[in-house]
Short mmCIF file of C-alpha atoms and ligand atoms in Angstrom, two decimals:
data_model
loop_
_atom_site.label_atom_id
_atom_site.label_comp_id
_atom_site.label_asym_id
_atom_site.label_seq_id
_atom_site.Cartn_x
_atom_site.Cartn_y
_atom_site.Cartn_z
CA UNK A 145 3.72 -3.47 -21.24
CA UNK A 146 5.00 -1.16 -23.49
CA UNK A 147 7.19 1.97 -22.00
CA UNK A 148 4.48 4.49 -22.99
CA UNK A 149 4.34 6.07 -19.67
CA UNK A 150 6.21 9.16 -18.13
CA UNK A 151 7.58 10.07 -21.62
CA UNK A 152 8.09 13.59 -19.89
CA UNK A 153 9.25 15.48 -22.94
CA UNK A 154 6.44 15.33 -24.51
CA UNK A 155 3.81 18.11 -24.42
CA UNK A 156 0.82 17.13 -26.43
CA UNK A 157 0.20 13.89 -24.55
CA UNK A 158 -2.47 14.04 -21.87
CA UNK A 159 -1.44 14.86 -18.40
CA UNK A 160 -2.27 12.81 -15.19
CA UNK A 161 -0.89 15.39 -12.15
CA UNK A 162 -0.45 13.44 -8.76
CA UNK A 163 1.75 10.84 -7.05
CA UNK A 164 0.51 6.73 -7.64
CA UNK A 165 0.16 7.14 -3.67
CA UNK A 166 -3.18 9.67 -4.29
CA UNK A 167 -6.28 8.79 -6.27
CA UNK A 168 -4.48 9.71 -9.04
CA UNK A 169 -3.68 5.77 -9.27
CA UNK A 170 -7.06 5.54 -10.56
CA UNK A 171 -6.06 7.63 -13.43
CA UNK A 172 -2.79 5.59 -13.78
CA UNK A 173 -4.67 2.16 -14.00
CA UNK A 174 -7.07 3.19 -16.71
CA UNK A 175 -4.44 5.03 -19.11
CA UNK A 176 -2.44 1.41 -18.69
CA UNK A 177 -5.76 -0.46 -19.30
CA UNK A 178 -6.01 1.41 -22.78
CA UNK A 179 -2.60 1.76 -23.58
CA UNK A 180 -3.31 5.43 -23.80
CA UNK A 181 0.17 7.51 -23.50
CA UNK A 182 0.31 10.15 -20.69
CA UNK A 183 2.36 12.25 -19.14
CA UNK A 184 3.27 12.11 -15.18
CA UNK A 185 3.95 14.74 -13.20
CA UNK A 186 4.29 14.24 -9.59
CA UNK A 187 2.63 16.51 -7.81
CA UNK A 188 1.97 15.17 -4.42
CA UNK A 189 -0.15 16.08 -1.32
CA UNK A 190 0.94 19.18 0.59
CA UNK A 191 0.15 17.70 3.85
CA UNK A 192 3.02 15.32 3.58
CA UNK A 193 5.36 17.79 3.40
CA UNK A 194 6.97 20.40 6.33
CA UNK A 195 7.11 23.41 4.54
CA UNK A 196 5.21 23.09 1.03
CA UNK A 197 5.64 26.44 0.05
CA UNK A 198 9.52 26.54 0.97
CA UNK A 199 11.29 27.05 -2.44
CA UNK A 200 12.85 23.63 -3.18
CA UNK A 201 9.35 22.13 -2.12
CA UNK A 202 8.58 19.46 -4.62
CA UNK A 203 5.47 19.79 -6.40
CA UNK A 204 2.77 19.67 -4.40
CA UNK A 205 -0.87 20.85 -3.62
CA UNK A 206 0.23 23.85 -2.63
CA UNK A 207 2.74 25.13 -4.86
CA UNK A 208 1.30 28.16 -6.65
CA UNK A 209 2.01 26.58 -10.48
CA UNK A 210 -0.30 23.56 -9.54
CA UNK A 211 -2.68 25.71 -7.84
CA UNK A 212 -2.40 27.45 -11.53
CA UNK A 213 -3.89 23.63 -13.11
CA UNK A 214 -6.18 22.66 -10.45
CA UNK A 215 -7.56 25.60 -8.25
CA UNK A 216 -8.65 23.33 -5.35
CA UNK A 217 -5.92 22.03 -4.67
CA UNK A 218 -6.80 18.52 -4.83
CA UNK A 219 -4.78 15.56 -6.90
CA UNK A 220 -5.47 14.14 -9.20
CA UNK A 221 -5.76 16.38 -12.19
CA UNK A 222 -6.20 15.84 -15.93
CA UNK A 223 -4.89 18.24 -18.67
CA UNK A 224 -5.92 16.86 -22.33
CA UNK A 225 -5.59 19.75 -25.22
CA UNK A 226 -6.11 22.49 -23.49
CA UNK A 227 -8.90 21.20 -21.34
CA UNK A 228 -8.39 20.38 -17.67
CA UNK A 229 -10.37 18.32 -15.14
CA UNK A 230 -10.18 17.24 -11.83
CA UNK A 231 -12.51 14.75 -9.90
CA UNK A 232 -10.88 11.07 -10.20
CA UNK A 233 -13.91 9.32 -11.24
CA UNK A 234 -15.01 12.15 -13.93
CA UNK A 235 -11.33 11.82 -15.32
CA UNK A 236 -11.59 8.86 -15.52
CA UNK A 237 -14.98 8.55 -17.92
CA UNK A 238 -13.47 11.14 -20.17
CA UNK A 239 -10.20 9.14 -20.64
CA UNK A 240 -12.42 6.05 -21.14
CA UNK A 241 -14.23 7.61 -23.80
CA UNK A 242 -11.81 9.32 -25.42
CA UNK A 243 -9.76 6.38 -25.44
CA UNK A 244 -12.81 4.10 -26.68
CA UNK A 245 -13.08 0.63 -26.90
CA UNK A 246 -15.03 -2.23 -24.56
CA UNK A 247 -13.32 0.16 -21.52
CA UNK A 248 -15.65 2.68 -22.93
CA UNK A 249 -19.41 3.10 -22.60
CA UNK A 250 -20.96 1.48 -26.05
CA UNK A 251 -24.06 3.44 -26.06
CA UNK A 252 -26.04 6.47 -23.68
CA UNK A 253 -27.52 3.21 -22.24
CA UNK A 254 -24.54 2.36 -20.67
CA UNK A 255 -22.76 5.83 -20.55
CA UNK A 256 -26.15 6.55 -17.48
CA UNK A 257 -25.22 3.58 -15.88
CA UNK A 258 -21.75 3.89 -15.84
CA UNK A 259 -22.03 7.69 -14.84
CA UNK A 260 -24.70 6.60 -11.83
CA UNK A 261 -22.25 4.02 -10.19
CA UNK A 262 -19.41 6.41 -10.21
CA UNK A 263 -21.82 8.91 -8.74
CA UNK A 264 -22.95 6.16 -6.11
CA UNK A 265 -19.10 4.89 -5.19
CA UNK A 266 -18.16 8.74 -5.01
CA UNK A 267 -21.30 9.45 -2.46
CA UNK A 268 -22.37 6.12 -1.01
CA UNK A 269 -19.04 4.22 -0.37
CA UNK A 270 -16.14 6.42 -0.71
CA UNK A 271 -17.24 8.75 3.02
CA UNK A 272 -16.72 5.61 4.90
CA UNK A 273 -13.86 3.12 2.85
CA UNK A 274 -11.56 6.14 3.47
CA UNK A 275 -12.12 5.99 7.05
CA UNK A 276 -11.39 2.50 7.21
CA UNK A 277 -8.36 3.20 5.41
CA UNK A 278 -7.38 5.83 7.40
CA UNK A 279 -8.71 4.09 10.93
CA UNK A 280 -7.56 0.58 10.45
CA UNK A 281 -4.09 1.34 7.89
CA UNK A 282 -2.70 3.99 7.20
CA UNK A 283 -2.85 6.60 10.47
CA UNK A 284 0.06 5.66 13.10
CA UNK A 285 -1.25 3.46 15.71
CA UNK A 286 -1.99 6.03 18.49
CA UNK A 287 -4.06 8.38 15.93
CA UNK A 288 -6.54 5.66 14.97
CA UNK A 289 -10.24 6.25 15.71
CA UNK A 290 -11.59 1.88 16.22
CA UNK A 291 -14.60 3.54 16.82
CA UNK A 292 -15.05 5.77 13.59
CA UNK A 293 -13.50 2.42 11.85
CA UNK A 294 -16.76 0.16 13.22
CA UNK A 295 -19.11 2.48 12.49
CA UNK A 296 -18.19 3.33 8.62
CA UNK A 297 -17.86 -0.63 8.62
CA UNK A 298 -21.62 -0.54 9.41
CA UNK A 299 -22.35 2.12 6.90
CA UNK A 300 -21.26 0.14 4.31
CA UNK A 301 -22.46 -3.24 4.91
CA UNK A 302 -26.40 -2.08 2.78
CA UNK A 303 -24.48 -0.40 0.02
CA UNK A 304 -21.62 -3.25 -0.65
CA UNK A 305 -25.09 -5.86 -0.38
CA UNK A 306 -26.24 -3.80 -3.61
CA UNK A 307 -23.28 -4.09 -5.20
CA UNK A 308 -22.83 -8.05 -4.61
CA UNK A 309 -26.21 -8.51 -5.87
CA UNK A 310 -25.62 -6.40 -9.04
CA UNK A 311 -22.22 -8.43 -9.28
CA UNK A 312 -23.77 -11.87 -9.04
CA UNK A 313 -25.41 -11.21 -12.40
CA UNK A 314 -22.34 -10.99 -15.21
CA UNK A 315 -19.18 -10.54 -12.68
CA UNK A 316 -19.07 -7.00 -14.22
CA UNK A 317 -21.21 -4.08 -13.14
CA UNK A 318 -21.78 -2.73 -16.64
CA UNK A 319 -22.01 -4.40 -19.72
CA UNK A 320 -20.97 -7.98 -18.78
CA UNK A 321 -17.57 -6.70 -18.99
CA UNK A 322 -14.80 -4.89 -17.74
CA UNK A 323 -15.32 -1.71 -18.10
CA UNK A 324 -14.09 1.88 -16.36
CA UNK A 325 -17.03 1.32 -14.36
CA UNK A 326 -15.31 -1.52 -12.58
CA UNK A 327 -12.30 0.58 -12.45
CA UNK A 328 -13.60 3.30 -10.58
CA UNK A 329 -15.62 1.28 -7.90
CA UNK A 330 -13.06 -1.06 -7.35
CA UNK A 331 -10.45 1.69 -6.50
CA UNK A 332 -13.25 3.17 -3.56
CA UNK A 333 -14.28 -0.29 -2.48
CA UNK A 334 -10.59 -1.13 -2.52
CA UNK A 335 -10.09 1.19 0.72
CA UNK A 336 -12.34 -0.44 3.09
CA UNK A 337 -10.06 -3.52 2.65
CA UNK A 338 -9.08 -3.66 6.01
CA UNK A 339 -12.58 -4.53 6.86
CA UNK A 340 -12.06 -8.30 5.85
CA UNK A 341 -15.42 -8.93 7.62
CA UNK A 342 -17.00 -6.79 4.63
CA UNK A 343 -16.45 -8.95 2.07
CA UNK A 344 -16.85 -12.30 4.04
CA UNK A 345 -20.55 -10.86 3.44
CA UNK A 346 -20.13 -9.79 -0.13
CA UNK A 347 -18.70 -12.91 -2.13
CA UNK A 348 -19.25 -11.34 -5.21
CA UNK A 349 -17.70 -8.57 -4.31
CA UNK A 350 -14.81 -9.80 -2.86
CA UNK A 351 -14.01 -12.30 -6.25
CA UNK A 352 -14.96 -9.55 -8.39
CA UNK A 353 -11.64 -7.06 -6.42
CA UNK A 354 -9.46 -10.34 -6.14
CA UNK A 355 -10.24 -10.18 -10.32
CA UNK A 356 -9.39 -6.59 -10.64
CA UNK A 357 -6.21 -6.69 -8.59
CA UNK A 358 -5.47 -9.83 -10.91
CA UNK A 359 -5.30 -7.01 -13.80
CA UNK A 360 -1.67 -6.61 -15.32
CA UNK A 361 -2.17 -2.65 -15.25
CA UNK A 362 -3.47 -2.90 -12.13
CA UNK A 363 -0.27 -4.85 -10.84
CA UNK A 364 2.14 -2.32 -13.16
CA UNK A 365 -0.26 0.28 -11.44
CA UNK A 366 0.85 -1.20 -8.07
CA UNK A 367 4.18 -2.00 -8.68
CA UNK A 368 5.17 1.66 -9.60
CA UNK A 369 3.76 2.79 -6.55
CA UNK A 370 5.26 0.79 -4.48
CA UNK A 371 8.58 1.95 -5.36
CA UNK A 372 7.44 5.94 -4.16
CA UNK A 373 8.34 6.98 -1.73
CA UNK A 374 5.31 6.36 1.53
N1 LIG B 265 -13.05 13.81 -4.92
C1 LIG B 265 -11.68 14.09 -5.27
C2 LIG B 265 -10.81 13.99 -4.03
C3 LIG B 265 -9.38 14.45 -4.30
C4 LIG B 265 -8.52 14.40 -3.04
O1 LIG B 265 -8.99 14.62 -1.93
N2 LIG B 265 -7.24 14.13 -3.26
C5 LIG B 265 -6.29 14.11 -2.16
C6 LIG B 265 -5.20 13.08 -2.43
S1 LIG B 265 -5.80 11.46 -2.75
C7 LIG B 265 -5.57 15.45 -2.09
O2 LIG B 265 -5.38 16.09 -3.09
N3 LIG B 265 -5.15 15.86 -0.91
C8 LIG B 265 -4.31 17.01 -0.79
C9 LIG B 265 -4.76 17.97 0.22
O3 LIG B 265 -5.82 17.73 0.83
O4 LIG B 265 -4.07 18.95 0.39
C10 LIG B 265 -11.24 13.09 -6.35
O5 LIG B 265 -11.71 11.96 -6.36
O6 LIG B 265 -10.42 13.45 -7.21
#
């Protein structure tokens, strides 16, 4: 992979704000996809930190100059020429585009479809994998909720269905390739997988993550954010 990313000096490349350990490693796995330069800044959740307004805070979602980028507060953000986004998923159709390609939509066709899944992982999946994730990884033992864990696992067993039956057609979910459509639902479903017994029920899903994960910017993805700090 060429060393393209975090070229920090340089101020006309397109800016991904956030740590890998945020969604902002959605952002981070499609700029690798299309070998599309960026810059990285850092800024990580303020909730992680004791005092994120204390003056040798690191960035964060607090800190008045990001607050200045992304008035909600929320990583990750995009900064391309002057215009800014936030919303992972959104970013993530505008860097696909811009960057073009078979990671891109080829026609308004596809742009709807690829627009309506994102739209469906964002409202459909993504309430429940993060409380999974939260519930069943990533909150210390004592502060998990089993109980909030079983029932998004039942919340999600009629919408991952749809998406192994629209899988078992091409693989894909757009296209009969991989597209940033397969990015962005991959990186929702991709929380709910501490619910193994999920994908025992969706085959197609589960081959079609093992085959994403398989992706060498989704390993360089990985690998650099392993390395932050947890
Ligand atoms: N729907 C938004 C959610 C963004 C979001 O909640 N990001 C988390 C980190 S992954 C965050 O910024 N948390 C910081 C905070 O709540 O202070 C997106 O997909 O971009």
């Amino acid at each position: 992979m060429p060393a393209f990313a975090q070229r920090q000096g340089e101020t006309n490349l397109l800016t991904i704000y956030g740590v890998y350990r945020s969604r902002a490693s959605r952002n981070i796995w499609l700029a690798l996809e299309a070998g599309m330069p960026f810059r990285h800044v850092p800024v990580m959740q303020g909730y992680r930190l004791a005092d994120p307004l204390a003056p040798d805070a690191p960035i964060n979602t607090q800190s008045p100059a990001f607050r200045a980028v992304n008035p909600n507060g929320r990583i990750p953000a995009m900064e391309d020429d002057g215009l800014v986004l936030a919303e992972s998923l959104a970013i993530n159709l505008y860097m696909a585009k811009k960057a073009g390609g078979p990671l891109a939509p080829a026609d308004l066709r596809e742009d709807g479809e690829m627009t309506a899944w994102s739209i469906w992982a964002m409202t459909e999946v993504e309430p429940h994998s993060i409380q999974i994730l939260y519930n069943r990884a990533m909150k210390p033992a004592a502060e998990r909720d089993e109980a909030l864990a079983q029932s998004s696992i039942a919340a999600l067993h009629a919408p991952l269905a749809v998406l192994d039956a629209a899988l078992a057609r091409t693989g894909f979910i757009v296209g009969g390739r991989f597209t940033v459509a397969d990015i962005n639902l991959s990186e929702v479903v991709r929380y709910a997988m501490p619910a193994a017994e999920l994908f025992e029920a969706a085959p197609h899903v589960k081959a079609w993550l093992t085959a994403c994960h398989a992706r060498p910017a989704f390993r360089e993805m990985m690998a650099t954010r392993d390395k932050e700090p947890a």
